[in-house]
């Protein structure tokens, strides 16, 4: 079974600085998708960024980028120029031949 | 499209009562998922449907839980009888299978706003 591990329960970052959230996963599949979701206090699950395993190029979405290391099964999220609105729970998720499997999440605080 | 719509947003009920949570997926999405979120266990998949047919219900915790999808635009998750340990946020999500958009295979889930269930 696939597992997703987020080893940082909590992180904090100064406004305008950069922070990296870690995620590792375990799978025997070769084709799969990886995601980062943001959950603010409103509890809405918001897709931040997506990476297809067949792509070597790391995905980027404005201030959000990933470092995808397929051999190491690592998928970290980098947030640049952090803003107060980035404060939330961040979930790493995996989907291959089965539905999304989530990590336990990292709570990100942004300090003004 | 209005996105995935869940109701109610909040539900407080007494132990032993029946609870029904509702979900309207995005039109045209052929997969529907029910997840439960708790502090202890995080986000867990309860059951998912493909074209209205239940595919995997191995995540349903007990026989007290049941889910149906009578048509492509509606699904319910029922708990009968409810217990305090069922208190959680229940999410519905829908998706398409990966689709080719240009040169890319695009794939993703859209989540509803969730139902916060409190059983007292």
mmCIF file of C-alpha atoms in Angstrom:
data_model
loop_
_atom_site.group_PDB
_atom_site.id
_atom_site.type_symbol
_atom_site.label_atom_id
_atom_site.label_comp_id
_atom_site.label_asym_id
_atom_site.label_seq_id
_atom_site.Cartn_x
_atom_site.Cartn_y
_atom_site.Cartn_z
ATOM 1 C CA UNK A 1 0.000 0.000 0.000
ATOM 2 C CA UNK A 2 1.097 3.516 -0.715
ATOM 3 C CA UNK A 3 2.143 5.681 2.210
ATOM 4 C CA UNK A 4 2.859 9.391 2.412
ATOM 5 C CA UNK A 5 4.992 10.843 5.184
ATOM 6 C CA UNK A 6 5.254 14.458 6.207
ATOM 7 C CA UNK A 7 7.893 14.645 8.899
ATOM 8 C CA UNK A 8 7.285 18.262 9.932
ATOM 9 C CA UNK A 9 4.059 18.641 11.937
ATOM 10 C CA UNK A 10 4.619 22.396 12.232
ATOM 11 C CA UNK A 11 6.707 24.996 10.448
ATOM 12 C CA UNK A 12 6.963 28.748 10.644
ATOM 13 C CA UNK A 13 8.322 31.360 8.264
ATOM 14 C CA UNK A 14 8.796 35.097 8.298
ATOM 15 C CA UNK A 15 6.717 37.067 5.861
ATOM 16 C CA UNK A 16 8.538 37.483 2.512
ATOM 17 C CA UNK A 17 10.930 34.635 3.285
ATOM 18 C CA UNK A 18 11.096 31.171 1.706
ATOM 19 C CA UNK A 19 10.051 27.915 3.343
ATOM 20 C CA UNK A 20 10.271 24.290 2.222
ATOM 21 C CA UNK A 21 7.847 21.592 3.350
ATOM 22 C CA UNK A 22 9.014 17.990 3.115
ATOM 23 C CA UNK A 23 7.184 14.931 1.854
ATOM 24 C CA UNK A 24 8.273 11.390 1.141
ATOM 25 C CA UNK A 25 6.201 8.542 -0.213
ATOM 26 C CA UNK A 26 6.443 4.842 -0.768
ATOM 27 C CA UNK A 27 5.117 3.048 -3.825
ATOM 28 C CA UNK A 28 5.987 0.296 -6.251
ATOM 29 C CA UNK A 29 4.120 1.993 -9.092
ATOM 30 C CA UNK A 30 5.947 3.795 -11.870
ATOM 31 C CA UNK A 31 3.113 6.051 -13.085
ATOM 32 C CA UNK A 32 1.467 8.260 -10.517
ATOM 33 C CA UNK A 33 0.609 11.813 -9.533
ATOM 34 C CA UNK A 34 1.686 13.855 -6.540
ATOM 35 C CA UNK A 35 -0.155 16.833 -5.112
ATOM 36 C CA UNK A 36 0.091 19.510 -2.491
ATOM 37 C CA UNK A 37 -3.180 20.708 -1.003
ATOM 38 C CA UNK A 38 -3.676 23.729 1.235
ATOM 39 C CA UNK A 39 -6.325 23.732 3.959
ATOM 40 C CA UNK A 40 -6.913 27.154 5.542
ATOM 41 C CA UNK A 41 -9.085 27.594 8.646
ATOM 42 C CA UNK A 42 -12.135 27.625 6.378
ATOM 43 C CA UNK A 43 -11.275 23.881 5.929
ATOM 44 C CA UNK A 44 -11.622 24.049 2.149
ATOM 45 C CA UNK A 45 -9.119 21.735 0.410
ATOM 46 C CA UNK A 46 -7.350 23.818 -2.216
ATOM 47 C CA UNK A 47 -5.056 22.290 -4.825
ATOM 48 C CA UNK A 48 -1.746 24.143 -4.758
ATOM 49 C CA UNK A 49 0.359 22.225 -7.236
ATOM 50 C CA UNK A 50 0.483 18.904 -9.070
ATOM 51 C CA UNK A 51 3.358 16.808 -10.416
ATOM 52 C CA UNK A 52 3.129 13.967 -12.883
ATOM 53 C CA UNK A 53 5.697 11.262 -12.167
ATOM 54 C CA UNK A 54 6.544 10.834 -15.840
ATOM 55 C CA UNK A 55 7.712 14.449 -16.007
ATOM 56 C CA UNK A 56 11.277 15.199 -15.039
ATOM 57 C CA UNK A 57 10.680 18.937 -14.901
ATOM 58 C CA UNK A 58 9.577 20.229 -11.517
ATOM 59 C CA UNK A 59 6.163 21.874 -11.450
ATOM 60 C CA UNK A 60 5.813 25.560 -10.581
ATOM 61 C CA UNK A 61 2.772 27.722 -9.882
ATOM 62 C CA UNK A 62 3.675 31.352 -9.235
ATOM 63 C CA UNK A 63 5.337 31.418 -5.774
ATOM 64 C CA UNK A 64 4.953 27.663 -5.307
ATOM 65 C CA UNK A 65 7.370 25.112 -6.699
ATOM 66 C CA UNK A 66 8.259 21.525 -6.014
ATOM 67 C CA UNK A 67 11.458 19.523 -5.876
ATOM 68 C CA UNK A 68 10.517 16.106 -7.198
ATOM 69 C CA UNK A 69 13.140 13.403 -6.723
ATOM 70 C CA UNK A 70 11.612 10.230 -8.152
ATOM 71 C CA UNK A 71 14.433 7.880 -7.212
ATOM 72 C CA UNK A 72 14.416 9.147 -3.652
ATOM 73 C CA UNK A 73 10.590 9.240 -3.584
ATOM 74 C CA UNK A 74 10.709 12.772 -2.320
ATOM 75 C CA UNK A 75 8.333 15.630 -3.162
ATOM 76 C CA UNK A 76 8.991 18.869 -1.289
ATOM 77 C CA UNK A 77 7.081 22.130 -1.634
ATOM 78 C CA UNK A 78 8.868 25.476 -1.700
ATOM 79 C CA UNK A 79 6.923 28.646 -0.980
ATOM 80 C CA UNK A 80 8.743 31.816 -1.975
ATOM 81 C CA UNK A 81 7.972 35.328 -0.765
ATOM 82 C CA UNK A 82 5.667 33.933 1.934
ATOM 83 C CA UNK A 83 2.502 35.867 2.607
ATOM 84 C CA UNK A 84 0.172 35.958 5.603
ATOM 85 C CA UNK A 85 -2.456 34.228 3.494
ATOM 86 C CA UNK A 86 -0.181 31.215 3.097
ATOM 87 C CA UNK A 87 -0.766 30.251 6.724
ATOM 88 C CA UNK A 88 -2.621 26.922 6.635
ATOM 89 C CA UNK A 89 -2.308 23.165 6.860
ATOM 90 C CA UNK A 90 -0.500 21.696 3.871
ATOM 91 C CA UNK A 91 -1.103 18.123 2.800
ATOM 92 C CA UNK A 92 1.034 16.077 0.468
ATOM 93 C CA UNK A 93 -0.933 13.456 -1.463
ATOM 94 C CA UNK A 94 -0.253 10.544 -3.819
ATOM 95 C CA UNK A 95 -2.445 8.941 -6.445
ATOM 96 C CA UNK A 96 -1.494 6.033 -8.634
ATOM 97 C CA UNK A 97 -3.839 3.170 -9.368
ATOM 98 C CA UNK A 98 -5.746 3.998 -6.201
ATOM 99 C CA UNK A 99 -7.426 7.144 -4.901
ATOM 100 C CA UNK A 100 -5.585 9.947 -3.158
ATOM 101 C CA UNK A 101 -3.581 8.976 -0.107
ATOM 102 C CA UNK A 102 -2.681 11.882 2.155
ATOM 103 C CA UNK A 103 0.115 12.631 4.562
ATOM 104 C CA UNK A 104 -0.734 13.833 8.063
ATOM 105 C CA UNK A 105 -0.066 17.441 7.135
ATOM 106 C CA UNK A 106 2.227 20.307 8.091
ATOM 107 C CA UNK A 107 0.830 23.358 9.840
ATOM 108 C CA UNK A 108 2.504 26.462 8.431
ATOM 109 C CA UNK A 109 2.521 29.712 10.382
ATOM 110 C CA UNK A 110 3.562 32.976 8.763
ATOM 111 C CA UNK A 111 5.055 35.602 11.055
ATOM 112 C CA UNK A 112 4.528 39.237 10.165
ATOM 113 C CA UNK B 1 -19.695 25.152 -12.385
ATOM 114 C CA UNK B 2 -20.426 25.645 -8.679
ATOM 115 C CA UNK B 3 -17.932 22.988 -7.660
ATOM 116 C CA UNK B 4 -18.625 20.070 -5.362
ATOM 117 C CA UNK B 5 -21.518 20.912 -3.083
ATOM 118 C CA UNK B 6 -21.911 19.314 0.323
ATOM 119 C CA UNK B 7 -24.696 19.696 2.829
ATOM 120 C CA UNK B 8 -25.119 20.376 5.620
ATOM 121 C CA UNK B 9 -22.030 22.389 6.486
ATOM 122 C CA UNK B 10 -22.432 21.586 10.166
ATOM 123 C CA UNK B 11 -24.393 18.838 11.865
ATOM 124 C CA UNK B 12 -24.847 18.282 15.575
ATOM 125 C CA UNK B 13 -26.727 15.198 16.606
ATOM 126 C CA UNK B 14 -27.260 13.006 19.608
ATOM 127 C CA UNK B 15 -25.700 9.622 19.959
ATOM 128 C CA UNK B 16 -27.895 6.932 18.438
ATOM 129 C CA UNK B 17 -29.488 9.177 15.836
ATOM 130 C CA UNK B 18 -29.253 8.663 12.103
ATOM 131 C CA UNK B 19 -27.135 11.152 10.166
ATOM 132 C CA UNK B 20 -27.190 11.689 6.415
ATOM 133 C CA UNK B 21 -24.542 13.701 4.615
ATOM 134 C CA UNK B 22 -25.091 14.801 1.037
ATOM 135 C CA UNK B 23 -22.888 15.533 -1.931
ATOM 136 C CA UNK B 24 -23.390 16.859 -5.435
ATOM 137 C CA UNK B 25 -20.292 16.270 -7.596
ATOM 138 C CA UNK B 26 -19.133 18.374 -10.497
ATOM 139 C CA UNK B 27 -21.149 17.608 -13.589
ATOM 140 C CA UNK B 28 -19.309 15.217 -15.870
ATOM 141 C CA UNK B 29 -16.958 13.876 -13.215
ATOM 142 C CA UNK B 30 -17.135 10.113 -13.170
ATOM 143 C CA UNK B 31 -15.415 9.475 -9.841
ATOM 144 C CA UNK B 32 -16.765 10.394 -6.409
ATOM 145 C CA UNK B 33 -14.923 9.958 -3.119
ATOM 146 C CA UNK B 34 -15.868 10.238 0.537
ATOM 147 C CA UNK B 35 -13.073 11.103 2.985
ATOM 148 C CA UNK B 36 -13.099 11.584 6.733
ATOM 149 C CA UNK B 37 -10.727 13.943 8.525
ATOM 150 C CA UNK B 38 -9.827 13.653 12.202
ATOM 151 C CA UNK B 39 -6.921 14.996 14.219
ATOM 152 C CA UNK B 40 -5.734 11.512 15.096
ATOM 153 C CA UNK B 41 -6.013 9.790 11.738
ATOM 154 C CA UNK B 42 -5.825 12.647 9.246
ATOM 155 C CA UNK B 43 -7.658 12.239 5.941
ATOM 156 C CA UNK B 44 -8.912 8.720 5.319
ATOM 157 C CA UNK B 45 -10.723 7.396 2.281
ATOM 158 C CA UNK B 46 -14.025 5.801 3.238
ATOM 159 C CA UNK B 47 -15.439 4.774 -0.136
ATOM 160 C CA UNK B 48 -15.331 5.726 -3.784
ATOM 161 C CA UNK B 49 -17.584 5.341 -6.793
ATOM 162 C CA UNK B 50 -16.948 5.158 -10.509
ATOM 163 C CA UNK B 51 -19.911 5.897 -12.752
ATOM 164 C CA UNK B 52 -22.210 5.579 -9.723
ATOM 165 C CA UNK B 53 -20.911 2.090 -8.854
ATOM 166 C CA UNK B 54 -19.110 1.562 -5.512
ATOM 167 C CA UNK B 55 -15.591 0.388 -6.262
ATOM 168 C CA UNK B 56 -13.930 0.144 -2.878
ATOM 169 C CA UNK B 57 -15.631 0.478 0.489
ATOM 170 C CA UNK B 58 -12.858 -1.072 2.544
ATOM 171 C CA UNK B 59 -12.355 2.211 4.350
ATOM 172 C CA UNK B 60 -15.861 2.287 5.765
ATOM 173 C CA UNK B 61 -15.231 1.804 9.473
ATOM 174 C CA UNK B 62 -18.277 -0.246 10.430
ATOM 175 C CA UNK B 63 -21.616 -1.503 9.241
ATOM 176 C CA UNK B 64 -23.106 1.607 10.759
ATOM 177 C CA UNK B 65 -21.742 3.485 7.749
ATOM 178 C CA UNK B 66 -23.324 3.214 4.319
ATOM 179 C CA UNK B 67 -23.020 5.213 1.109
ATOM 180 C CA UNK B 68 -25.086 5.403 -2.029
ATOM 181 C CA UNK B 69 -24.892 7.092 -5.381
ATOM 182 C CA UNK B 70 -28.305 6.733 -7.027
ATOM 183 C CA UNK B 71 -27.335 8.902 -9.981
ATOM 184 C CA UNK B 72 -24.402 10.845 -11.396
ATOM 185 C CA UNK B 73 -25.329 14.044 -9.583
ATOM 186 C CA UNK B 74 -25.964 12.890 -6.022
ATOM 187 C CA UNK B 75 -24.424 10.799 -3.272
ATOM 188 C CA UNK B 76 -25.190 10.226 0.389
ATOM 189 C CA UNK B 77 -23.193 8.977 3.338
ATOM 190 C CA UNK B 78 -25.328 7.668 6.172
ATOM 191 C CA UNK B 79 -24.375 6.793 9.725
ATOM 192 C CA UNK B 80 -26.903 4.810 11.722
ATOM 193 C CA UNK B 81 -26.690 4.793 14.677
ATOM 194 C CA UNK B 82 -24.198 7.607 15.211
ATOM 195 C CA UNK B 83 -21.611 7.531 18.004
ATOM 196 C CA UNK B 84 -19.402 10.270 19.511
ATOM 197 C CA UNK B 85 -16.317 8.764 17.859
ATOM 198 C CA UNK B 86 -17.885 9.504 14.476
ATOM 199 C CA UNK B 87 -17.327 13.202 15.128
ATOM 200 C CA UNK B 88 -15.136 14.457 12.288
ATOM 201 C CA UNK B 89 -15.142 16.490 9.095
ATOM 202 C CA UNK B 90 -16.456 14.509 6.162
ATOM 203 C CA UNK B 91 -15.351 15.541 2.692
ATOM 204 C CA UNK B 92 -16.757 14.620 -0.668
ATOM 205 C CA UNK B 93 -14.569 14.972 -3.756
ATOM 206 C CA UNK B 94 -15.032 14.293 -7.443
ATOM 207 C CA UNK B 95 -12.691 13.836 -10.366
ATOM 208 C CA UNK B 96 -12.261 12.714 -13.919
ATOM 209 C CA UNK B 97 -9.820 10.030 -14.937
ATOM 210 C CA UNK B 98 -6.596 11.583 -16.297
ATOM 211 C CA UNK B 99 -7.430 13.511 -19.456
ATOM 212 C CA UNK B 100 -5.143 14.648 -22.222
ATOM 213 C CA UNK B 101 -5.049 18.416 -22.514
ATOM 214 C CA UNK B 102 -2.644 19.293 -25.288
ATOM 215 C CA UNK B 103 0.500 17.373 -24.522
ATOM 216 C CA UNK B 104 -0.302 16.915 -20.849
ATOM 217 C CA UNK B 105 -2.234 14.334 -18.898
ATOM 218 C CA UNK B 106 -4.195 16.395 -16.409
ATOM 219 C CA UNK B 107 -5.628 14.875 -13.289
ATOM 220 C CA UNK B 108 -6.980 16.251 -10.062
ATOM 221 C CA UNK B 109 -9.664 16.087 -7.427
ATOM 222 C CA UNK B 110 -12.072 18.842 -6.477
ATOM 223 C CA UNK B 111 -13.211 18.811 -2.886
ATOM 224 C CA UNK B 112 -16.394 20.091 -1.336
ATOM 225 C CA UNK B 113 -16.342 22.337 1.702
ATOM 226 C CA UNK B 114 -16.898 19.425 4.045
ATOM 227 C CA UNK B 115 -19.474 18.645 6.715
ATOM 228 C CA UNK B 116 -18.409 19.007 10.325
ATOM 229 C CA UNK B 117 -20.255 16.330 12.262
ATOM 230 C CA UNK B 118 -20.494 16.474 16.031
ATOM 231 C CA UNK B 119 -22.137 13.592 17.858
ATOM 232 C CA UNK B 120 -22.906 14.338 21.500
#
